[in-house]
Structure formats: structure tokens, C-alpha cells
Amino acid sequence: VPVDGSHWLSMREVLDMLRQKGHEVVVVAPEVTLHIKPSKNFVMKTYSVPYTQEEMEKDFKAFLHTSFEEGSFLERFLKVYEGMKKLGNMSSASCQQLLQNKELMTYLEENKF
């Protein structure tokens, strides 16, 4: 279960190498992602989340923009904190949706994940 962003970009190379060595790779990811896309090098299992691609991209861009804004340390800290809370809430909602997805959980259990 990858984390989107730079973590995924690093993990992707490892998955490609595992595939080259003959391993079957299964990636479990939310339907809405920044960088996690289907590939011939792995099987991708997705699950729905309670936010759209546009909402996620908007919040992520706002967070990045806020991180580089000018202002006092306290103002910047509070804005970054609020942005992190939004992104954290999305991540938490994604995890909850994954765990509540009975079909995907059954697949993972049956395949001994």
C-alpha cells in the first residue's frame, strides 16, 4: 500500500526491480492519486475515496504554496499546520475506506497478504 508523492516515486523503482526478478507485484491504491498509475509491471487494486481528484490536487497545491509564502513564522506555521491537517484527514479517510472495502479485504485475505 504505497503513499503517494515522493514515497511512491522511490517505491516504483523497487517494484520494477522485483518484477524483473520474476515476482508478482500487487499495488493497493486509492482511485484518486497524484502519481500512482497503472503499469504493466504490477497488478493494481484500487478502492474509492470520499474526495475527488480536483479536491486533492487543490489541497496539495495550496499546501505547497503556503509552505513558501512570506510572513511571520507564526503565520506560516499555522497555515502549514492547517494544510497538513487537511492532507492528514484525506489520508485517514483513505485508510478508513480501504479497511471498509470488504471485497478488497477479502481478496487480500484470500491471497495471504
Coordinates of C-alpha atoms in Angstrom, one line a residue:
V1 CA 0.0 0.0 0.0
P2 CA 2.1 2.9 -1.2
V3 CA 2.0 6.5 -0.1
D4 CA 1.5 9.0 -2.9
G5 CA 4.1 11.6 -3.8
S6 CA 7.9 11.2 -3.4
H7 CA 7.5 7.9 -1.4
W8 CA 5.7 6.4 -4.4
L9 CA 8.3 7.6 -6.9
S10 CA 11.1 5.9 -4.9
M11 CA 9.0 2.7 -4.3
R12 CA 8.2 2.4 -8.0
E13 CA 11.8 1.6 -8.9
V14 CA 11.9 -1.1 -6.3
L15 CA 8.6 -2.6 -7.7
D16 CA 10.0 -2.6 -11.2
M17 CA 13.2 -4.4 -10.0
L18 CA 11.0 -7.0 -8.2
R19 CA 9.0 -7.6 -11.3
Q20 CA 12.2 -8.0 -13.4
K21 CA 13.3 -10.7 -10.9
G22 CA 10.0 -12.6 -11.5
H23 CA 7.9 -11.5 -8.6
E24 CA 4.2 -10.8 -9.0
V25 CA 3.6 -7.3 -7.6
V26 CA 0.2 -6.1 -6.4
V27 CA -0.3 -2.4 -5.6
V28 CA -3.3 -1.3 -3.5
A29 CA -4.1 2.3 -4.0
P30 CA -7.0 4.8 -3.8
E31 CA -8.7 5.7 -7.1
V32 CA -7.6 9.3 -6.6
T33 CA -3.8 9.8 -6.6
L34 CA -1.2 12.2 -7.6
H35 CA 1.4 9.8 -9.1
I36 CA 0.2 6.2 -8.6
K37 CA -0.9 5.0 -12.1
P38 CA -1.4 1.5 -13.6
S39 CA 1.6 -0.2 -15.1
K40 CA 2.3 -3.4 -17.0
N41 CA 4.8 -4.2 -14.2
F42 CA 2.2 -4.7 -11.5
V43 CA -1.4 -5.6 -10.7
M44 CA -3.2 -2.6 -9.4
K45 CA -6.1 -2.9 -7.0
T46 CA -8.0 0.3 -6.3
Y47 CA -10.6 1.5 -3.8
S48 CA -12.9 4.5 -3.8
V49 CA -12.3 7.5 -1.5
P50 CA -14.6 10.3 -0.4
Y51 CA -12.8 13.1 -2.3
T52 CA -12.2 14.0 -5.9
Q53 CA -9.0 14.3 -7.9
E54 CA -9.7 18.1 -8.1
E55 CA -10.1 18.4 -4.4
M56 CA -6.9 16.5 -3.6
E57 CA -4.9 18.4 -6.2
K58 CA -6.2 21.8 -4.9
D59 CA -5.4 21.0 -1.3
F60 CA -2.0 19.7 -2.2
K61 CA -1.1 22.7 -4.3
A62 CA -2.4 25.1 -1.6
F63 CA -0.2 23.3 0.9
L64 CA 2.9 23.6 -1.3
H65 CA 2.1 27.3 -2.0
T66 CA 1.6 28.0 1.7
S67 CA 4.9 26.4 2.6
F68 CA 6.8 29.0 0.6
E69 CA 4.7 32.1 1.5
E70 CA 6.2 35.1 3.2
G71 CA 5.1 36.2 6.6
S72 CA 5.9 35.8 10.2
F73 CA 7.0 32.4 11.5
L74 CA 3.8 32.0 13.5
E75 CA 1.5 32.9 10.5
R76 CA 3.4 30.4 8.2
F77 CA 3.4 27.8 10.9
L78 CA -0.3 28.0 11.4
K79 CA -1.1 27.9 7.7
V80 CA 1.2 24.9 7.2
Y81 CA -0.3 23.2 10.2
E82 CA -3.8 23.7 8.7
G83 CA -2.7 22.3 5.3
M84 CA -1.1 19.3 7.0
K85 CA -4.4 18.7 8.9
K86 CA -6.3 18.7 5.6
L87 CA -3.9 16.3 3.9
G88 CA -3.8 14.1 7.0
N89 CA -7.6 14.0 7.0
M90 CA -7.6 12.8 3.4
S91 CA -5.0 10.2 4.2
S92 CA -7.1 9.0 7.2
A93 CA -10.3 8.9 5.1
S94 CA -8.4 6.9 2.5
C95 CA -7.3 4.3 5.1
Q96 CA -10.8 4.1 6.5
Q97 CA -12.2 3.5 3.0
L98 CA -9.6 0.8 2.4
L99 CA -10.4 -1.1 5.6
Q100 CA -14.1 -0.9 5.0
N101 CA -13.8 -2.2 1.4
K102 CA -15.0 -5.8 2.1
E103 CA -14.3 -7.0 -1.5
L104 CA -10.7 -5.8 -1.4
M105 CA -10.1 -7.0 2.2
T106 CA -11.4 -10.5 1.1
Y107 CA -9.1 -10.5 -1.9
L108 CA -6.1 -9.6 0.3
E109 CA -7.0 -12.3 2.9
E110 CA -7.6 -15.0 0.4
N111 CA -4.2 -14.2 -1.2
K112 CA -2.4 -14.3 2.1
F113 CA -1.3 -10.7 2.2

